[in-house]
Amino acid sequence: ARRLNGTAYEEELFTNHSLSVLASHDTSTPLFLVHAFHIAHTPLQVPEAYSNKFSFIDYANRRTYAAMVAYMDMVVGRLQHALDSRGMWARTLLLFASDNGGPIYYPGSASNHPLKGGKLSDWEGGVRTNAIVAGGVLPAHVRGTRLDALVHIADWYATFAALARVNG
């Protein structure tokens, strides 16, 4: 990664920190790790190698936003691989969620289609998001399934406490 004055792409710094935590963690003890992405926000910036993958998109901001999401996807894969390679994936609960819909205002350039609206609006495109729950602690019968119901962030607590075998 290109570094100027000892700096790097912010998401690269956070990713390297999380990977370092995973690499040095005593796998015999539980770990709670939050890796909060900052990437799907303005300013729209991503390493050029990722932006080049989306050169077929005519609108520059949309191209950059798509590249930022691809970068985020790559990081999730790296984190999952690190957990798996250390034998931690079987005891992992991974939650991937967003706090709002994508920014459809300039220069945000996201798409929440088919939902109306986006970040900063009260329309469904602003308040509904996708979430993914994965990991080895999930019971086999729910792995790979899809839930089309509405879930609020407060609803996660009881489920996660049960999976962690703690009395919530």
XYZ file of C-alpha atoms in Angstrom:
168
model
C 0.000 0.000 0.000
C 1.191 3.481 -0.836
C 2.104 5.371 2.322
C 2.536 9.091 2.714
C 4.058 10.446 5.906
C 3.477 7.131 7.683
C -0.204 6.981 6.760
C -2.259 4.459 4.828
C -5.790 3.920 3.628
C -7.949 4.005 6.766
C -9.655 0.680 6.113
C -6.248 -0.926 5.612
C -5.152 0.338 9.042
C -8.274 -1.047 10.738
C -8.005 -4.336 8.860
C -4.370 -4.789 9.814
C -5.249 -4.088 13.450
C -8.056 -6.662 13.475
C -5.859 -9.238 11.742
C -3.136 -8.566 14.307
C -5.601 -9.119 17.152
C -6.680 -12.412 15.581
C -3.090 -13.534 14.965
C -1.986 -12.892 18.540
C -5.114 -14.051 20.367
C -4.895 -17.031 22.733
C -7.367 -19.307 20.968
C -8.212 -21.131 24.192
C -10.029 -18.042 25.484
C -13.106 -16.261 24.092
C -12.660 -13.142 21.998
C -15.065 -10.276 21.360
C -13.915 -8.260 18.379
C -15.736 -5.407 16.681
C -14.480 -4.440 13.262
C -16.525 -1.370 12.373
C -16.162 -0.432 8.728
C -15.889 3.231 7.843
C -15.551 2.636 4.136
C -19.103 3.034 2.800
C -19.153 6.750 3.570
C -17.933 9.924 1.983
C -15.358 10.925 1.061
C -15.404 8.390 -1.727
C -11.888 6.986 -1.721
C -10.462 3.563 -2.443
C -7.081 2.229 -3.577
C -6.768 2.630 -7.342
C -6.417 -1.115 -7.915
C -9.991 -1.580 -6.684
C -11.385 1.346 -8.630
C -9.875 -0.027 -11.836
C -11.951 -3.218 -11.463
C -15.088 -1.134 -12.020
C -13.923 0.876 -15.032
C -17.017 -0.341 -16.920
C -19.211 1.943 -14.746
C -19.506 5.306 -16.486
C -20.330 7.510 -13.490
C -17.099 8.117 -11.496
C -18.708 8.353 -8.038
C -20.789 5.216 -8.603
C -17.654 3.420 -9.824
C -15.750 4.457 -6.678
C -18.618 3.493 -4.374
C -18.848 0.040 -5.996
C -15.088 -0.367 -5.535
C -15.388 0.626 -1.866
C -18.029 -2.061 -1.298
C -15.817 -4.610 -3.094
C -12.927 -3.626 -0.819
C -15.151 -4.168 2.212
C -16.142 -7.596 0.892
C -12.468 -8.501 0.472
C -11.776 -7.509 4.097
C -14.628 -9.668 5.401
C -13.098 -12.566 3.498
C -9.671 -11.898 4.998
C -11.099 -11.768 8.522
C -13.033 -15.002 7.990
C -9.915 -16.678 6.578
C -7.857 -15.515 9.586
C -10.443 -16.946 11.986
C -10.594 -20.208 10.046
C -6.824 -20.606 9.765
C -6.460 -20.230 13.550
C -9.199 -22.781 14.225
C -11.490 -20.075 15.614
C -14.252 -20.116 12.983
C -16.030 -23.075 14.592
C -16.558 -20.937 17.726
C -17.279 -17.676 15.932
C -20.451 -15.672 15.610
C -20.059 -13.046 12.911
C -22.624 -10.284 12.467
C -22.395 -8.067 9.422
C -24.914 -5.235 9.578
C -25.354 -1.594 8.655
C -26.807 1.280 10.626
C -28.641 2.805 7.663
C -29.277 2.530 3.951
C -26.746 3.731 1.443
C -26.249 7.418 0.632
C -28.074 8.296 -2.568
C -27.254 12.010 -2.354
C -24.238 13.564 -4.070
C -21.531 12.367 -3.890
C -22.685 9.162 -2.087
C -23.846 7.299 -5.211
C -25.253 4.181 -3.508
C -28.377 2.344 -4.635
C -31.026 0.971 -2.281
C -33.181 -0.319 -5.129
C -35.974 -1.376 -4.985
C -36.480 0.602 -1.775
C -37.280 4.324 -1.903
C -34.869 6.771 -0.275
C -31.503 6.373 1.364
C -29.330 7.450 4.253
C -30.739 10.529 6.032
C -34.307 9.706 4.964
C -37.131 7.952 6.788
C -38.102 5.978 3.693
C -37.363 2.251 3.695
C -34.174 2.790 1.714
C -32.850 4.855 4.604
C -33.763 2.604 7.510
C -33.835 -0.968 6.165
C -30.574 -2.769 5.603
C -29.288 -6.252 4.987
C -27.632 -8.226 7.744
C -25.689 -11.457 7.668
C -25.072 -13.775 10.585
C -22.495 -16.505 10.067
C -20.015 -18.653 11.941
C -19.579 -22.051 13.428
C -21.707 -21.395 16.511
C -24.831 -21.134 14.398
C -26.963 -24.262 14.683
C -26.663 -26.352 11.518
C -30.379 -26.056 10.735
C -30.188 -22.250 10.304
C -26.970 -22.060 8.299
C -27.630 -20.881 4.764
C -31.221 -19.904 5.500
C -32.864 -16.571 4.831
C -35.157 -14.538 7.061
C -37.387 -12.012 5.336
C -38.850 -10.597 8.558
C -37.987 -7.226 10.019
C -35.452 -7.312 12.848
C -34.346 -4.428 15.027
C -30.821 -4.214 16.438
C -32.261 -4.667 19.952
C -33.627 -8.067 18.861
C -30.113 -9.485 18.475
C -29.282 -9.482 22.194
C -31.347 -12.483 23.330
C -30.260 -14.565 20.341
C -26.583 -13.798 20.827
C -26.775 -14.417 24.588
C -28.359 -17.820 23.923
C -25.708 -18.743 21.358
C -22.989 -17.706 23.816
C -24.727 -19.788 26.489
C -25.043 -16.860 28.846
C -28.131 -15.854 30.760
C -29.045 -12.523 29.167
